[in-house]
Amino acid sequence: VEGGPRSSSGSMNTSAVYGGPWRALASGSGSGGAAWAIREGSGSLVEMQPRAGAASELLPRLQLSATSAANVTALHALGASVALLGLESGGRLHAWFLQTARHSSWQLPKATKWVGLCSAKGHLFFGGVERAREGPRFSIWQALLTPELRAALDTASVDGASGSEPSRV
């Protein structure tokens, strides 16, 4: 891809992902971060692992039944697979805490069609398309991590900030 993303070696890295079809993919941060996917049709959360001898090929390792993932269209791994965050286009945000097998969910504003999410430095960022008189308008929203998510990450850099409603950036 001319002018597109590059790895440190100067070329793009790709991985083959087997066992699908998949609806959403996410990768945890750091060396302990696993890759995760949502299996199309079943809504199951699936942990992926590299195939022996082929680090760029991912195979299903563990499947978690999660009916709450049935309508998730975007997936994000928080930290080194501490929690998986799933976002429905209607604004329902799910968190599956991988160490405790707990599930929580929150509702984002419904007037927006939500298309993606990520996190950085104690914040969650959401991409959404709003209906405006001039036509659809893309916007980025941000919110502080909820106390539950902060506790799961055990992040010293958050400094005791509390969760909040999302706001436009």
CSV table of C-alpha atoms in Angstrom, one decimal:
chain,number,residue,atom,x,y,z
A,1,VAL,CA,0.0,0.0,0.0
A,2,GLU,CA,1.7,3.2,-1.2
A,3,GLY,CA,2.1,5.6,1.7
A,4,GLY,CA,0.2,3.3,4.1
A,5,PRO,CA,1.1,1.7,7.4
A,6,ARG,CA,4.5,0.0,7.6
A,7,SER,CA,6.2,-2.3,10.1
A,8,SER,CA,9.6,-1.5,11.5
A,9,SER,CA,11.1,-3.5,8.5
A,10,GLY,CA,9.3,-1.1,6.1
A,11,SER,CA,6.7,-3.5,4.8
A,12,MET,CA,3.2,-4.4,6.1
A,13,ASN,CA,2.7,-7.5,8.2
A,14,THR,CA,-0.2,-9.7,7.5
A,15,SER,CA,-1.6,-12.8,9.3
A,16,ALA,CA,-3.8,-15.6,7.9
A,17,VAL,CA,-6.7,-16.3,10.3
A,18,TYR,CA,-8.2,-19.7,10.0
A,19,GLY,CA,-11.4,-21.3,11.4
A,20,GLY,CA,-13.8,-18.5,10.5
A,21,PRO,CA,-15.8,-16.9,9.2
A,22,TRP,CA,-15.0,-14.1,11.7
A,23,ARG,CA,-17.0,-10.9,12.3
A,24,ALA,CA,-14.4,-8.9,14.4
A,25,LEU,CA,-10.7,-9.3,15.4
A,26,ALA,CA,-8.6,-7.8,18.1
A,27,SER,CA,-5.1,-8.2,19.5
A,28,GLY,CA,-4.0,-7.6,23.1
A,29,SER,CA,-1.0,-5.3,23.8
A,30,GLY,CA,2.4,-6.5,24.8
A,31,SER,CA,4.0,-10.0,24.5
A,32,GLY,CA,1.2,-11.5,26.7
A,33,GLY,CA,-1.6,-10.1,24.6
A,34,ALA,CA,-3.6,-12.8,22.8
A,35,ALA,CA,-5.5,-12.3,19.6
A,36,TRP,CA,-9.3,-12.7,19.8
A,37,ALA,CA,-12.1,-12.9,17.3
A,38,ILE,CA,-15.9,-13.2,17.2
A,39,ARG,CA,-17.1,-16.2,15.3
A,40,GLU,CA,-19.8,-15.2,12.7
A,41,GLY,CA,-23.1,-16.9,13.4
A,42,SER,CA,-22.5,-18.2,16.9
A,43,GLY,CA,-21.3,-14.9,18.5
A,44,SER,CA,-18.7,-16.9,20.4
A,45,LEU,CA,-15.5,-15.2,21.6
A,46,VAL,CA,-12.5,-17.2,20.3
A,47,GLU,CA,-8.9,-16.8,21.5
A,48,MET,CA,-6.5,-17.3,18.6
A,49,GLN,CA,-2.9,-18.7,18.8
A,50,PRO,CA,-0.1,-18.8,16.2
A,51,ARG,CA,0.3,-22.1,14.4
A,52,ALA,CA,3.5,-23.9,15.5
A,53,GLY,CA,6.3,-22.8,13.2
A,54,ALA,CA,4.2,-20.1,11.5
A,55,ALA,CA,3.7,-17.1,13.7
A,56,SER,CA,1.8,-15.2,11.0
A,57,GLU,CA,-0.9,-17.9,10.9
A,58,LEU,CA,-3.6,-17.8,13.6
A,59,LEU,CA,-5.7,-20.8,14.7
A,60,PRO,CA,-8.6,-21.0,17.2
A,61,ARG,CA,-7.3,-22.0,20.7
A,62,LEU,CA,-10.2,-21.5,23.0
A,63,GLN,CA,-13.9,-20.7,22.4
A,64,LEU,CA,-16.0,-18.9,25.0
A,65,SER,CA,-19.8,-19.0,24.6
A,66,ALA,CA,-21.0,-15.4,24.9
A,67,THR,CA,-24.5,-14.8,23.8
A,68,SER,CA,-24.0,-11.1,24.7
A,69,ALA,CA,-21.5,-11.0,21.7
A,70,ALA,CA,-24.2,-11.8,19.2
A,71,ASN,CA,-24.6,-8.2,17.9
A,72,VAL,CA,-21.0,-7.0,18.5
A,73,THR,CA,-19.5,-5.4,15.4
A,74,ALA,CA,-16.2,-4.1,16.8
A,75,LEU,CA,-13.8,-5.8,19.2
A,76,HIS,CA,-10.9,-4.4,21.3
A,77,ALA,CA,-8.5,-6.2,23.7
A,78,LEU,CA,-7.8,-4.0,26.7
A,79,GLY,CA,-4.3,-4.4,28.0
A,80,ALA,CA,-2.5,-7.8,27.7
A,81,SER,CA,-5.9,-9.6,27.4
A,82,VAL,CA,-7.2,-8.3,30.7
A,83,ALA,CA,-10.6,-7.6,29.2
A,84,LEU,CA,-12.3,-7.8,25.8
A,85,LEU,CA,-14.5,-4.9,24.8
A,86,GLY,CA,-17.2,-5.4,22.3
A,87,LEU,CA,-19.3,-2.6,20.7
A,88,GLU,CA,-22.7,-3.0,19.1
A,89,SER,CA,-23.7,-0.5,16.4
A,90,GLY,CA,-26.6,0.6,18.6
A,91,GLY,CA,-24.2,1.7,21.3
A,92,ARG,CA,-24.2,-1.3,23.8
A,93,LEU,CA,-20.6,-1.6,25.1
A,94,HIS,CA,-19.7,-5.0,26.6
A,95,ALA,CA,-16.7,-5.9,28.7
A,96,TRP,CA,-15.7,-9.5,29.3
A,97,PHE,CA,-13.1,-9.7,32.1
A,98,LEU,CA,-10.9,-12.6,31.1
A,99,GLN,CA,-9.4,-13.3,34.6
A,100,THR,CA,-12.7,-13.5,36.4
A,101,ALA,CA,-15.2,-14.5,33.6
A,102,ARG,CA,-17.4,-11.5,34.6
A,103,HIS,CA,-19.4,-9.6,32.0
A,104,SER,CA,-20.5,-5.9,32.3
A,105,SER,CA,-22.2,-3.7,29.8
A,106,TRP,CA,-23.0,0.0,29.4
A,107,GLN,CA,-25.2,2.0,26.9
A,108,LEU,CA,-23.6,4.8,24.8
A,109,PRO,CA,-25.9,7.4,23.3
A,110,LYS,CA,-28.4,5.7,20.9
A,111,ALA,CA,-28.6,8.5,18.3
A,112,THR,CA,-25.2,7.6,17.0
A,113,LYS,CA,-24.3,4.5,14.9
A,114,TRP,CA,-21.2,3.2,16.6
A,115,VAL,CA,-18.4,1.8,14.3
A,116,GLY,CA,-15.2,1.3,16.3
A,117,LEU,CA,-13.4,1.7,19.6
A,118,CYS,CA,-9.9,1.8,21.0
A,119,SER,CA,-8.2,2.8,24.3
A,120,ALA,CA,-5.2,4.8,25.4
A,121,LYS,CA,-3.8,6.3,28.6
A,122,GLY,CA,-6.9,5.6,30.8
A,123,HIS,CA,-9.4,6.6,28.1
A,124,LEU,CA,-11.8,4.8,25.7
A,125,PHE,CA,-12.3,6.3,22.3
A,126,PHE,CA,-15.4,5.5,20.1
A,127,GLY,CA,-16.0,6.3,16.5
A,128,GLY,CA,-19.6,7.0,15.5
A,129,VAL,CA,-21.7,8.3,12.6
A,130,GLU,CA,-24.4,10.8,13.5
A,131,ARG,CA,-27.3,11.8,11.4
A,132,ALA,CA,-27.2,15.5,10.6
A,133,ARG,CA,-29.2,17.7,8.3
A,134,GLU,CA,-26.2,18.1,6.1
A,135,GLY,CA,-25.7,14.3,5.9
A,136,PRO,CA,-23.9,11.7,8.0
A,137,ARG,CA,-21.2,13.1,10.2
A,138,PHE,CA,-18.4,11.0,11.7
A,139,SER,CA,-17.2,11.9,15.2
A,140,ILE,CA,-14.8,10.6,17.8
A,141,TRP,CA,-16.0,10.4,21.4
A,142,GLN,CA,-13.9,9.8,24.5
A,143,ALA,CA,-14.6,8.6,28.0
A,144,LEU,CA,-12.5,7.8,31.0
A,145,LEU,CA,-12.1,4.1,31.8
A,146,THR,CA,-14.8,2.9,34.2
A,147,PRO,CA,-13.7,2.0,37.7
A,148,GLU,CA,-14.2,-1.7,36.8
A,149,LEU,CA,-11.9,-1.5,33.8
A,150,ARG,CA,-9.3,0.6,35.6
A,151,ALA,CA,-9.3,-1.9,38.5
A,152,ALA,CA,-8.9,-4.8,36.0
A,153,LEU,CA,-5.9,-3.1,34.4
A,154,ASP,CA,-4.4,-2.0,37.7
A,155,THR,CA,-3.2,1.2,36.0
A,156,ALA,CA,-1.2,3.5,38.1
A,157,SER,CA,-1.2,6.2,35.5
A,158,VAL,CA,-5.0,6.8,35.7
A,159,ASP,CA,-4.5,8.5,39.1
A,160,GLY,CA,-7.9,7.8,40.6
A,161,ALA,CA,-9.9,9.5,37.8
A,162,SER,CA,-13.5,8.2,37.7
A,163,GLY,CA,-15.5,6.9,34.7
A,164,SER,CA,-17.7,9.4,32.8
A,165,GLU,CA,-20.2,9.7,30.1
A,166,PRO,CA,-18.6,9.8,26.6
A,167,SER,CA,-18.1,13.3,25.1
A,168,ARG,CA,-17.1,14.4,21.6
A,169,VAL,CA,-13.3,15.0,21.1
